[in-house]
Coordinates of C-alpha atoms and ligand atoms in Angstrom, one line a residue:
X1 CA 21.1 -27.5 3.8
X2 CA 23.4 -24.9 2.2
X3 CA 26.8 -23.9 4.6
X4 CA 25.2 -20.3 2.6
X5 CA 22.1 -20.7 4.4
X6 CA 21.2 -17.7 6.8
X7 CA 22.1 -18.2 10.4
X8 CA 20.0 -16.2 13.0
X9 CA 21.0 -16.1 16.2
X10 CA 17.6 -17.0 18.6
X11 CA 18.1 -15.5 21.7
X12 CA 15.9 -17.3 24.5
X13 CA 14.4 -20.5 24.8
X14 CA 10.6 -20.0 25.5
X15 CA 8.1 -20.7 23.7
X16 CA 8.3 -17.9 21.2
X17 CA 12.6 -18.8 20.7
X18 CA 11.9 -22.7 20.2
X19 CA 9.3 -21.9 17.9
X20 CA 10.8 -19.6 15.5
X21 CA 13.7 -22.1 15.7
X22 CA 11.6 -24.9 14.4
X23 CA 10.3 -23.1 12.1
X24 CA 12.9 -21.2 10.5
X25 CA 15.2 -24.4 10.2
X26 CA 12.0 -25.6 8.0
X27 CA 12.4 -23.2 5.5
X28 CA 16.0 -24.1 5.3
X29 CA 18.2 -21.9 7.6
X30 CA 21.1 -22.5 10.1
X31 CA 19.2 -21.2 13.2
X32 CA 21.4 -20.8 17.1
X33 CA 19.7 -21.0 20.1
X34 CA 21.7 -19.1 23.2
X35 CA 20.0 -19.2 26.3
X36 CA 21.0 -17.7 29.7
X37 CA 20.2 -21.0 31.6
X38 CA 18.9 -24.6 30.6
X39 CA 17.2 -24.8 26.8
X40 CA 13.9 -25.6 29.2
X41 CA 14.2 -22.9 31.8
X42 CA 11.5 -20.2 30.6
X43 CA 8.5 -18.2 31.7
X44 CA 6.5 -20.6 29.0
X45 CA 7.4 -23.5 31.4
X46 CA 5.1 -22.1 34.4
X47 CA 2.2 -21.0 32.3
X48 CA -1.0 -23.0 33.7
X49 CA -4.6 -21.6 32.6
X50 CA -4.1 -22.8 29.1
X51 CA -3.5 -21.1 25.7
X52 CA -6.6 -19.2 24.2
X53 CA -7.5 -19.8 20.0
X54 CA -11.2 -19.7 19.2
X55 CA -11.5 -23.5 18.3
X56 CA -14.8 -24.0 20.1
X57 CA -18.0 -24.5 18.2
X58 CA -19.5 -21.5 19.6
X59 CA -16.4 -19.5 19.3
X60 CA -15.0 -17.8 16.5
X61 CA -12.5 -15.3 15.8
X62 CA -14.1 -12.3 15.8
X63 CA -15.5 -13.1 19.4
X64 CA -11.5 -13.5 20.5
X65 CA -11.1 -10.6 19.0
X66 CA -13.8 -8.4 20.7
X67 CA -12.6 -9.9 24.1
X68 CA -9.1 -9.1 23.4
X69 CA -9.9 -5.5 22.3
X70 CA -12.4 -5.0 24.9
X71 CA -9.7 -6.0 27.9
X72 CA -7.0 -4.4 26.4
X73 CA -8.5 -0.6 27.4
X74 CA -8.6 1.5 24.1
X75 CA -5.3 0.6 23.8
X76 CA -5.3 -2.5 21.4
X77 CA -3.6 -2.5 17.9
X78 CA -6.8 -3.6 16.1
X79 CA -4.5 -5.1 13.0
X80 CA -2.1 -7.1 15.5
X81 CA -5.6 -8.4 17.3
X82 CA -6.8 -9.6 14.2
X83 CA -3.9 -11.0 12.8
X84 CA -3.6 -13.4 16.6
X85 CA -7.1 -13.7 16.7
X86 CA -7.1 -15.5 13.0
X87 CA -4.1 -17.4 13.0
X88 CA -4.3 -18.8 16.5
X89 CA -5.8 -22.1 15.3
X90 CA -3.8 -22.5 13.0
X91 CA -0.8 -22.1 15.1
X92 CA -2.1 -24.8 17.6
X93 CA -2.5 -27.0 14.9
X94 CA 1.2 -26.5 14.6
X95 CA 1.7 -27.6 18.2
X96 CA -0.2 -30.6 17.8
X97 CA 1.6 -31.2 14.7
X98 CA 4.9 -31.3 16.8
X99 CA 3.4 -33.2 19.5
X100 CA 1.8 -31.0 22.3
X101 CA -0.8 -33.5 23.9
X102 CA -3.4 -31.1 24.3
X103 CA -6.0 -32.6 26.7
X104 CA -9.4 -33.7 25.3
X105 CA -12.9 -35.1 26.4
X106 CA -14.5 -37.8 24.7
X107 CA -12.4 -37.4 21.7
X108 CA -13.0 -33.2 21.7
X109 CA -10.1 -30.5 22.7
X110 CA -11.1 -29.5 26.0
X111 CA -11.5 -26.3 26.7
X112 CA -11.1 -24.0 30.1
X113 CA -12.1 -20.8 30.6
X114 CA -10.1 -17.5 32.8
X115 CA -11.4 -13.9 33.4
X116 CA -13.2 -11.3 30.5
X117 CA -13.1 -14.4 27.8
X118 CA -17.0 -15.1 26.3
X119 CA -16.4 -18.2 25.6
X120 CA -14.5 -20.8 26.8
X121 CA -11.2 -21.1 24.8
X122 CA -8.4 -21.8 26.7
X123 CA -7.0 -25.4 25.3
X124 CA -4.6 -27.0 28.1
X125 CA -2.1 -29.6 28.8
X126 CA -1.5 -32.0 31.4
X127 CA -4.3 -30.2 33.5
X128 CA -2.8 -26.9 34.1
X129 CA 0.8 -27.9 32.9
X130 CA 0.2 -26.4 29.4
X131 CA 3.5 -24.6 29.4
X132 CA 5.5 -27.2 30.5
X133 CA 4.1 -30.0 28.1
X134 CA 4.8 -27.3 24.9
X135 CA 8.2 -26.2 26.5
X136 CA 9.3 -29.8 26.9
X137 CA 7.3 -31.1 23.1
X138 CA 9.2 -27.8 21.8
X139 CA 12.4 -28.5 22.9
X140 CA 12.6 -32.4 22.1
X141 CA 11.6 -30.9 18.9
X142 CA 14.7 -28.7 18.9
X143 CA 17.1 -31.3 20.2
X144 CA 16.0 -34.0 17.4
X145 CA 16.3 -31.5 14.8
X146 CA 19.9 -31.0 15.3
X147 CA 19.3 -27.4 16.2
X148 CA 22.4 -25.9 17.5
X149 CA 21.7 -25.0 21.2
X150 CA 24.1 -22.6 23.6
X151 CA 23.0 -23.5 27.1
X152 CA 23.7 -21.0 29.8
X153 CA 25.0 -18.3 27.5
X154 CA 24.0 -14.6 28.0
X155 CA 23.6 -12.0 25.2
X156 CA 25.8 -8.8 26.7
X157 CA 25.3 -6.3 23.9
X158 CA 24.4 -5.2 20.1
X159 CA 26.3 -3.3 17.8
X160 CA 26.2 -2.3 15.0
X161 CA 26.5 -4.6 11.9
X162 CA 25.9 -4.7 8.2
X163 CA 23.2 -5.5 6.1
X164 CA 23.2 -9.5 7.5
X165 CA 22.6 -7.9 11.1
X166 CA 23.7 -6.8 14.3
X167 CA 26.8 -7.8 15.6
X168 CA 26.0 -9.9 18.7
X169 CA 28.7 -9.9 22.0
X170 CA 27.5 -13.2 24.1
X171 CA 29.1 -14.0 27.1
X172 CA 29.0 -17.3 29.1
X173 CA 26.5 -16.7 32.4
X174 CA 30.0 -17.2 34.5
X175 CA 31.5 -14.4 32.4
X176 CA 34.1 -16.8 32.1
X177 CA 34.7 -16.1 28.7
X178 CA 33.3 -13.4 25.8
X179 CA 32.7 -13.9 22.0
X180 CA 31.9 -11.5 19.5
X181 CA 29.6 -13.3 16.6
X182 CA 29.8 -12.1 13.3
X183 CA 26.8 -10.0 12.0
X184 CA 23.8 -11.9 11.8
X185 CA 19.8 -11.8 12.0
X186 CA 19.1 -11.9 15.5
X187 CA 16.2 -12.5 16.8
X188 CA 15.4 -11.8 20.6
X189 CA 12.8 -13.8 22.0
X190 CA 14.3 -13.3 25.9
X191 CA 10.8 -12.9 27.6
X192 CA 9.8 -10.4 30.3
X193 CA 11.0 -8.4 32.9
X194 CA 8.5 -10.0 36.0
X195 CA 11.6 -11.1 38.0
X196 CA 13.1 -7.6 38.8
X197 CA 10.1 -7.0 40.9
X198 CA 10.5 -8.4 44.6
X199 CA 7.4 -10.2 44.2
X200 CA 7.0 -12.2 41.1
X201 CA 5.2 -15.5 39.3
X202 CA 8.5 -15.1 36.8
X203 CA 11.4 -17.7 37.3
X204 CA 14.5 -15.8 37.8
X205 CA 16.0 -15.5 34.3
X206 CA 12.9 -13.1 33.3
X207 CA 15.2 -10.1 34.3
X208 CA 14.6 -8.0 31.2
X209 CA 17.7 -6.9 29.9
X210 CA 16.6 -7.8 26.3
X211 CA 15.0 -4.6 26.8
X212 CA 18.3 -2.9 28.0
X213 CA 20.1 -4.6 25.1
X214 CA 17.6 -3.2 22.2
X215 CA 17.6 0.3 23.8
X216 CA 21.2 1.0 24.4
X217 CA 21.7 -0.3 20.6
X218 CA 19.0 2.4 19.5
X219 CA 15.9 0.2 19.5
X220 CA 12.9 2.0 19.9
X221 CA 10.4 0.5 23.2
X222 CA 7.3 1.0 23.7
X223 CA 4.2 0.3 26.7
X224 CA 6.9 0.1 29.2
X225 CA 4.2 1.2 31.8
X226 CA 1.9 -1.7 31.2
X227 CA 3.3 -4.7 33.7
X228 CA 0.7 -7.0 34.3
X229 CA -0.1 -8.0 37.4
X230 CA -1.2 -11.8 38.3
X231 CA -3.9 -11.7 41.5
X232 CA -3.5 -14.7 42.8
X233 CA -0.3 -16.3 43.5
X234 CA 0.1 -18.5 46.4
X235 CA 1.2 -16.0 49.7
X236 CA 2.1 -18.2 52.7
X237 CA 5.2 -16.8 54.2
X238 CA 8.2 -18.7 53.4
X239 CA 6.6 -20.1 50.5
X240 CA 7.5 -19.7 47.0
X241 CA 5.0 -17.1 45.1
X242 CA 3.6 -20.0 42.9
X243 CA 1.2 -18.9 40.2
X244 CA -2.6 -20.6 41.4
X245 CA -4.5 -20.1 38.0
X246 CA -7.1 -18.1 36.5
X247 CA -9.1 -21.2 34.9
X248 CA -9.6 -22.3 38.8
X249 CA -11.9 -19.3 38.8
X250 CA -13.1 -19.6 35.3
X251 CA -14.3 -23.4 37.0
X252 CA -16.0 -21.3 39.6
X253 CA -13.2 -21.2 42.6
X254 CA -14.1 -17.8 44.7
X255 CA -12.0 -14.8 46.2
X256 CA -13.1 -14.1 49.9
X257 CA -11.6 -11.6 52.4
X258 CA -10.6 -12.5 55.9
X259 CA -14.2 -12.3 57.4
X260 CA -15.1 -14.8 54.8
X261 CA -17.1 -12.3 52.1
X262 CA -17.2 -12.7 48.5
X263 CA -15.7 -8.7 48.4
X264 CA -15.8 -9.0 44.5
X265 CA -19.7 -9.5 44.2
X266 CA -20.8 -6.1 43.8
X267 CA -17.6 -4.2 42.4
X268 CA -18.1 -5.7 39.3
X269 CA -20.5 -7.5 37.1
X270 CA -18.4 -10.5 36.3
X271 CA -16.9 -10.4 39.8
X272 CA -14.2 -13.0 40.4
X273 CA -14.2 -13.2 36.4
X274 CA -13.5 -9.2 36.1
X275 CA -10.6 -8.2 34.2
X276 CA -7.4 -9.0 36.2
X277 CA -6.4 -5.7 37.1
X278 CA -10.0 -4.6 38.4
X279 CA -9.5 -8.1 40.7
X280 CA -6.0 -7.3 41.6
X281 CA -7.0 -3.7 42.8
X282 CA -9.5 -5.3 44.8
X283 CA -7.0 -7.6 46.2
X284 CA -5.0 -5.1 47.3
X285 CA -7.6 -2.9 48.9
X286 CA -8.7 -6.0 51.0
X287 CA -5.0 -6.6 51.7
X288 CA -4.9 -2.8 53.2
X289 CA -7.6 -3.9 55.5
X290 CA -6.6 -7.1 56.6
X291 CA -4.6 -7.9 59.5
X292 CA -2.4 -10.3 56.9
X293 CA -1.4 -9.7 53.9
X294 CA -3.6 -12.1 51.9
X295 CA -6.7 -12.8 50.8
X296 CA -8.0 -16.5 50.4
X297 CA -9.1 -18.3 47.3
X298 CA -11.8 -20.8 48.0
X299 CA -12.2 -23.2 45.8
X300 CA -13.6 -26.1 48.0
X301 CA -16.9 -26.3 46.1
X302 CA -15.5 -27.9 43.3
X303 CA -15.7 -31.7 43.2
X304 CA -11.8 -32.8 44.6
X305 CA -11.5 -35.4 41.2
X306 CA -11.6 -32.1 39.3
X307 CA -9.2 -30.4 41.6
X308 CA -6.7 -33.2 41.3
X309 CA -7.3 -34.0 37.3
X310 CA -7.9 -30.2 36.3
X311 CA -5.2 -28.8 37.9
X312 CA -2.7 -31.2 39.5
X313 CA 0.2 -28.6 39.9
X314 CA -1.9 -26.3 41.8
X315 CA -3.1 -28.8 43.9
X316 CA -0.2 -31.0 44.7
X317 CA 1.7 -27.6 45.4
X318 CA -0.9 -26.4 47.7
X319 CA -0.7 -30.0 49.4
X320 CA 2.8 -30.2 49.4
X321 CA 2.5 -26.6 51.7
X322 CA -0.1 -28.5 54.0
X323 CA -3.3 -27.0 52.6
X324 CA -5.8 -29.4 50.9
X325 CA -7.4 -27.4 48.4
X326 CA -10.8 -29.4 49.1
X327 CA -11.1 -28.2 52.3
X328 CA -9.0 -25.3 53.0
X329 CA -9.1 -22.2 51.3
X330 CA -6.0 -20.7 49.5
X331 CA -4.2 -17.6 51.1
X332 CA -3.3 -15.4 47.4
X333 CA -1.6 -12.3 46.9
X334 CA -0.9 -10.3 43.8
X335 CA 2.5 -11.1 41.9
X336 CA 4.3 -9.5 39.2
X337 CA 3.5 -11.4 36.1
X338 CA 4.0 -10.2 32.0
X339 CA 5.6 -7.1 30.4
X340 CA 3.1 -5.9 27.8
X341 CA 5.6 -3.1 26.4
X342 CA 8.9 -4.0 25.1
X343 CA 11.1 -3.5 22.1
X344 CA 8.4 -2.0 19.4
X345 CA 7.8 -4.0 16.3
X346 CA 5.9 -4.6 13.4
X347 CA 3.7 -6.8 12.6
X348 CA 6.4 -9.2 11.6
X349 CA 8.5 -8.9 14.4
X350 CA 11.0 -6.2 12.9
X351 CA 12.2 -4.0 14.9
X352 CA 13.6 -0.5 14.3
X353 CA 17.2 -1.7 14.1
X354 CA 17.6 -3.4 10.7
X355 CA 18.2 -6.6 10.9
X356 CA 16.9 -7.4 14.9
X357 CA 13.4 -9.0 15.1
X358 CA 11.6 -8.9 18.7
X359 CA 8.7 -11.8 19.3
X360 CA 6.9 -12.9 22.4
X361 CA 6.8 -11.1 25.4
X362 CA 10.2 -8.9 24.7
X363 CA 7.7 -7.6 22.2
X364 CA 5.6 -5.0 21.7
X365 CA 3.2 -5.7 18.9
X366 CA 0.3 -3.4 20.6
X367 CA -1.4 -6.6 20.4
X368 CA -2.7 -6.5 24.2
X369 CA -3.1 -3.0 24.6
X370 CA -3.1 -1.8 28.1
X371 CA -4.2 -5.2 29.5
X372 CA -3.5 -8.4 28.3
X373 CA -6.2 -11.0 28.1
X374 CA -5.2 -14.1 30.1
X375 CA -3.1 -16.8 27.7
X376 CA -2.8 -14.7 24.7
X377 CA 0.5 -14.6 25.5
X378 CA 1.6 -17.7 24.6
X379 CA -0.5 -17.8 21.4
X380 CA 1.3 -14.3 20.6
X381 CA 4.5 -16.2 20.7
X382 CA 3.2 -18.4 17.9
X383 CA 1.6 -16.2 15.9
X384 CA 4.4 -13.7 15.7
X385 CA 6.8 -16.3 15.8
X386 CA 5.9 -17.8 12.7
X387 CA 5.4 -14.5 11.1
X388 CA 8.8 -13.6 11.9
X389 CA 10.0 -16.3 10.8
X390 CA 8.7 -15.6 7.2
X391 CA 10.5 -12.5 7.7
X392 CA 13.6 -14.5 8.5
X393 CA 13.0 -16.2 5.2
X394 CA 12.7 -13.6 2.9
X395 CA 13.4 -10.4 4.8
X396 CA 11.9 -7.8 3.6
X397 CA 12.2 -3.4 4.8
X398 CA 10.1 -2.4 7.7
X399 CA 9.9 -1.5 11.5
X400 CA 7.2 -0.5 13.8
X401 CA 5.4 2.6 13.1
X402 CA 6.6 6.2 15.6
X403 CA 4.3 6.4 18.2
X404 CA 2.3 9.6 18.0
X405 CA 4.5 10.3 21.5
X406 CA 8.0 9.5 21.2
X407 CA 10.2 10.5 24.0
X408 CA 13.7 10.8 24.0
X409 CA 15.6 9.4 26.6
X410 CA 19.4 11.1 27.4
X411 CA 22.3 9.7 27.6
X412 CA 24.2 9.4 31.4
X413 CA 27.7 9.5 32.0
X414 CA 28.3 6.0 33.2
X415 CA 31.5 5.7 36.2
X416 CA 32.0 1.9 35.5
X417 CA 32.1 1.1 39.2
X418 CA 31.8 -2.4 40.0
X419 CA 28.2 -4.1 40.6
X420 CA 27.1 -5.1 44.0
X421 CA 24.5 -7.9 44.1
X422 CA 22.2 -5.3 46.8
X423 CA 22.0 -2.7 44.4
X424 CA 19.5 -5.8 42.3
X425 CA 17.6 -6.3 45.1
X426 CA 17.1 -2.5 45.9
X427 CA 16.1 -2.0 42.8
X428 CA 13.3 -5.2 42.8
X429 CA 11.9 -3.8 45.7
X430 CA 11.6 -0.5 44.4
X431 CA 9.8 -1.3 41.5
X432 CA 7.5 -3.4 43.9
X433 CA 6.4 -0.7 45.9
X434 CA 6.8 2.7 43.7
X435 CA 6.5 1.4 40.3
X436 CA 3.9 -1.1 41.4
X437 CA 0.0 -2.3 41.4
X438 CA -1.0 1.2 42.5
X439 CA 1.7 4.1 41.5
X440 CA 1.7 7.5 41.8
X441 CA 3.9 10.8 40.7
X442 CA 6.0 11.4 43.8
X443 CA 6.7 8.3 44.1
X444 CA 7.6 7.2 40.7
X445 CA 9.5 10.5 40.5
X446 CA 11.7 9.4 43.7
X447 CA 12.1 5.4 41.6
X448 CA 13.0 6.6 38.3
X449 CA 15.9 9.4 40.1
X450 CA 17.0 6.2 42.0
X451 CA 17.0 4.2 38.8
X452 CA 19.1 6.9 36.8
X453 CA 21.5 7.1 39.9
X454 CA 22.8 3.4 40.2
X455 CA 22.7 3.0 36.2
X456 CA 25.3 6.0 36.4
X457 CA 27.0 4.2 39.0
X458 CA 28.0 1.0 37.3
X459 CA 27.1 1.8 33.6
X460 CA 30.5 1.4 31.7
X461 CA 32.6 4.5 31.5
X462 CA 34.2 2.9 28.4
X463 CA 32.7 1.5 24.9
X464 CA 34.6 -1.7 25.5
X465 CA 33.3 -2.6 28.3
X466 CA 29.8 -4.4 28.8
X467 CA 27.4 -3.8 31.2
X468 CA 26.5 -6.2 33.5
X469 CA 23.0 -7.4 35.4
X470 CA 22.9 -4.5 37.5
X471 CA 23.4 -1.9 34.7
X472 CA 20.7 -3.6 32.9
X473 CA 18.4 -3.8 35.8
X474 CA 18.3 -0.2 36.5
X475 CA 18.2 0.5 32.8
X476 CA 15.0 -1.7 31.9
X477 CA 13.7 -0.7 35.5
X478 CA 14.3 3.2 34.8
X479 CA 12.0 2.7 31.3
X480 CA 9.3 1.4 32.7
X481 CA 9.1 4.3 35.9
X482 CA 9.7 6.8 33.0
X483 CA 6.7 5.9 30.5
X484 CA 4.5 5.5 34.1
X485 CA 5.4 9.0 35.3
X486 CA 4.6 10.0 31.8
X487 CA 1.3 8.9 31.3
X488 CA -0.5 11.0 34.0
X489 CA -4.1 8.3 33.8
X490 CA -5.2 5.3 34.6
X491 CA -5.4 2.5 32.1
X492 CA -5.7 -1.1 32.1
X493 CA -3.0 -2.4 34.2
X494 CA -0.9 0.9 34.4
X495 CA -2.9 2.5 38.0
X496 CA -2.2 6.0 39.3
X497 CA -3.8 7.1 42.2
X498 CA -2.8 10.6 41.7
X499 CA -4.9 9.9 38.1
X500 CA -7.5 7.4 38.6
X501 CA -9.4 7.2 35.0
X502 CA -8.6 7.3 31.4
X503 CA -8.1 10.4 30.3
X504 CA -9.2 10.9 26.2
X505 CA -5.4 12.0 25.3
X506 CA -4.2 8.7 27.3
X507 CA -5.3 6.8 23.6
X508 CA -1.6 6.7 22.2
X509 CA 1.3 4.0 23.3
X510 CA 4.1 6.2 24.4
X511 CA 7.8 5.2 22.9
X512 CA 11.1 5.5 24.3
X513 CA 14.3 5.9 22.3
X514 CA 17.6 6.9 23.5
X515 CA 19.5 9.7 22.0
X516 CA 21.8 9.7 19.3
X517 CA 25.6 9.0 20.3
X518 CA 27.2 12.7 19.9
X519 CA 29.0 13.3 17.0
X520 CA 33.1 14.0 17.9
X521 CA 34.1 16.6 16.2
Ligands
SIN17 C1 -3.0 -18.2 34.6 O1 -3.0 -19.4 34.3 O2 -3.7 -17.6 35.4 C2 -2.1 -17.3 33.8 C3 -2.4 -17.3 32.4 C4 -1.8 -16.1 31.7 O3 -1.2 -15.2 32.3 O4 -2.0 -15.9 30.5

């Protein structure tokens, strides 16, 4: 390999990060991983359900397709569908190249099934440890290959940089010490922003400042208002909120309220199988009547062998908390779970800064539209990965098309004062209740005010100074009130009360840019 070869900087280590890695060093360049924690520590690692590509012999593409287009709300980017819908087998065929042990049944790829899929399509590893088995096969990948890896190394800023890239400032996560790279393809692959909200599936480096990062440096955003939310995570107080999957309904497990009723049946036509935002509504409204705040997940008719082979992690957790799953019902609440918006790109990854590419869920492709359909997120990582990797190769001009509604964003004043850890955990809970499963004008209003005050507060009053957790917190947290205040309907997994249904104008993905610095003059 040439010492001439190009040398992005890949910054996170999910799936989407390890990925591009592998494949980019393929085609001959000097990738560097940095991640903010250990090279293993990632949202992918926690994924259960499975990772959907339409490898079933009465599946197809096209089918994906429909049921990706039909969740997504009338939001979907029909060319980014069809691109994920038709590469996905060929991606997993990568994984299995690299060693994922995808679990099978006499001899055939077994395959599970979650909410609004056709078909069943979700292949799965290790029961319902599909993202750990990739993470872990990805990363022995990474280590083997010689990849160079920066463990617990946090990208501060972007700047600008020449016609290589952006000029990356990365910091070790002690801020003991600050280096300024020279400019280089980067490539952020840093996941979602689940973890700023109180209640969360996310482990606790998905704090979405690679969102802050992009924007500050110019990048435009887009779909900040779409968080997904999961419905069922475990809820016993005390207890971490552990992620109980989909597939356990998709292999028939059942929602009931606290008098024991299946309070789906009836709502919808695929009841516990509904969309996951029409099931995590419901949820909530049984929550509101409930003298706790849970419902229960019964999934005792299944045969226990299943329980214990299908989904071990689910199970032994639930044990480990004194439940059999068997026997006992499951008490579930809904969790904050996946960013659909992030920095906007094309359908290569590129973003609108020239030389940054966005892939995985720090992305958004418009692939999922207003509602992602359960495990095409890690599949989007692949598929997008590999594409920007191409990219990588042999880069080539582009960037993600201006949203028909752009909205620019001004600039605040920042004071520089110091961070205090509270103002993070003011503005988690915030976002939990105001900016949350059910939102509406007032009270986003009152978030995104708050938001804007405490990224005044301890936003840098100087250009050589970086901004810190907090900063980016209330920055990533302020763009997502902002694009739900502005879209006044209701749309896949963005709720207002004060505007329950789709409105015909609600059809466009609204984008975010900041303004231009002023010129001195
Ligand atoms: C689950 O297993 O329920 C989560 C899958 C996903 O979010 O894609």
């Amino acid at each position: 390999m040439s010492d001439r070869a190009p040398r992005p900087l890949i910054v996170g280590s999910g799936i989407a990060g390890l990925y591009v890695a592998l494949r980019v060093r393929e085609m001959g360049l000097r990738p560097t991983i940095v991640t903010k924690g250990r090279l293993e520590e990632s949202n992918t690692r926690y994924a259960q359900g499975g990772i959907a590509a339409a490898v079933g012999p009465d599946d197809s593409p096209a089918r994906h397709l429909a049921d990706t287009v039909r969740a997504g709300a009338g939001l979907v980017d029909r060319a980014a569908a069809q691109l994920l819908t038709r590469d996905a087998p060929a991606r997993i065929a990568d994984l299995v190249r690299y060693g994922v042990p995808f679990d099978t049944v006499d001899g055939r790829i077994a395959l599970g099934r979650e909410a609004a899929h056709s078909r069943a399509r979700l292949l799965h590893a290790g029961g319902d440890a599909t993202g750990l088995s990739i993470e872990e096969t990805l990363k022995r990948r990474v280590l083997e290959g010689g990849i160079e890896v920066r463990e617990r190394t946090v990208l501060r800023a972007l700047r600008p940089g020449d016609r290589n890239g952006p000029v990356a400032v990365l910091s070790l996560a002690n801020g003991t010490a600050t280096e300024i790279e020279n400019p280089r393809p980067v490539v952020l692959a840093t996941g979602g922003v689940g973890s700023l909200y109180r209640q969360s599936s996310n482990p606790s480096v998905a704090t979405g400042e690679g969102v802050a990062i992009a924007f500050r440096a110019g990048a435009l955003v887009a779909d900040m208002e779409f968080v997904q939310f999961h419905p069922t995570a475990f809820a016993r107080a005390g207890a971490p909120r552990f992620l109980i999957t989909e597939a356990l309904r998709g292999e028939g497990a059942v929602l009931r309220n606290e008098a024991g009723e299946r309070f789906l049946v009836g709502q919808h036509p695929d009841a516990e199988l509904a969309p996951r935002d029409v099931v995590t509504r419901a949820i909530e409204r049984e929550i509101a009547r409930s003298t706790h705040p849970w419902v229960y997940l019964d999934a005792t008719a299944l045969p226990r062998e299943l329980l214990f082979t299908r989904f071990p992690s689910v199970s032994n957790f639930v044990l480990s908390h004194g439940l059999d799953p068997s026997r006992e019902p499951i008490p579930v609440a809904p969790v904050a779970h996946y960013m659909i918006g992030g920095v906007s790109t094309d359908l290569w990854g590129r973003s609108s800064i020239r030389g940054l590419w966005a892939v995985g869920e720090v992305a958004a492709t418009g692939v999922h539209g207003a509602n992602r359909l359960g495990s095409n997120s890690l599949v989007e990582g692949l598929v997008f990965g590999e594409r920007a990797a191409r990219d990588l190769h042999a880069p080539a001009p582009g960037g993600p098309k201006t949203p028909r509604r752009l909205v620019t964003v001004p600039r605040t004043e920042g004071h520089g004062i110091p961070e205090e850890q509270e103002l993070f955990e003011e503005i988690r809970g915030l976002l939990w209740e105001q900016v949350g499963i059910v939102r509406d004008g007032p009270g986003l209003a009152a978030a995104l005010a708050r938001f804007e005050e405490i990224g005044a507060r301890v936003e840098p009053a100087r250009s050589d100074t970086l901004p810190g957790p907090v900063a980016n917190a209330a920055l990533t947290a302020s763009l997502v009130a902002r694009a739900a205040l502005l879209r006044t309907e209701s749309r896949g997994a963005h709720y207002r009360a004060d505007h329950p249904r789709p409105k015909p104008s609600g059809r466009q993905h609204i984008g975010l840019q900041r303004e231009a610095p002023r010129r001195r003059g």
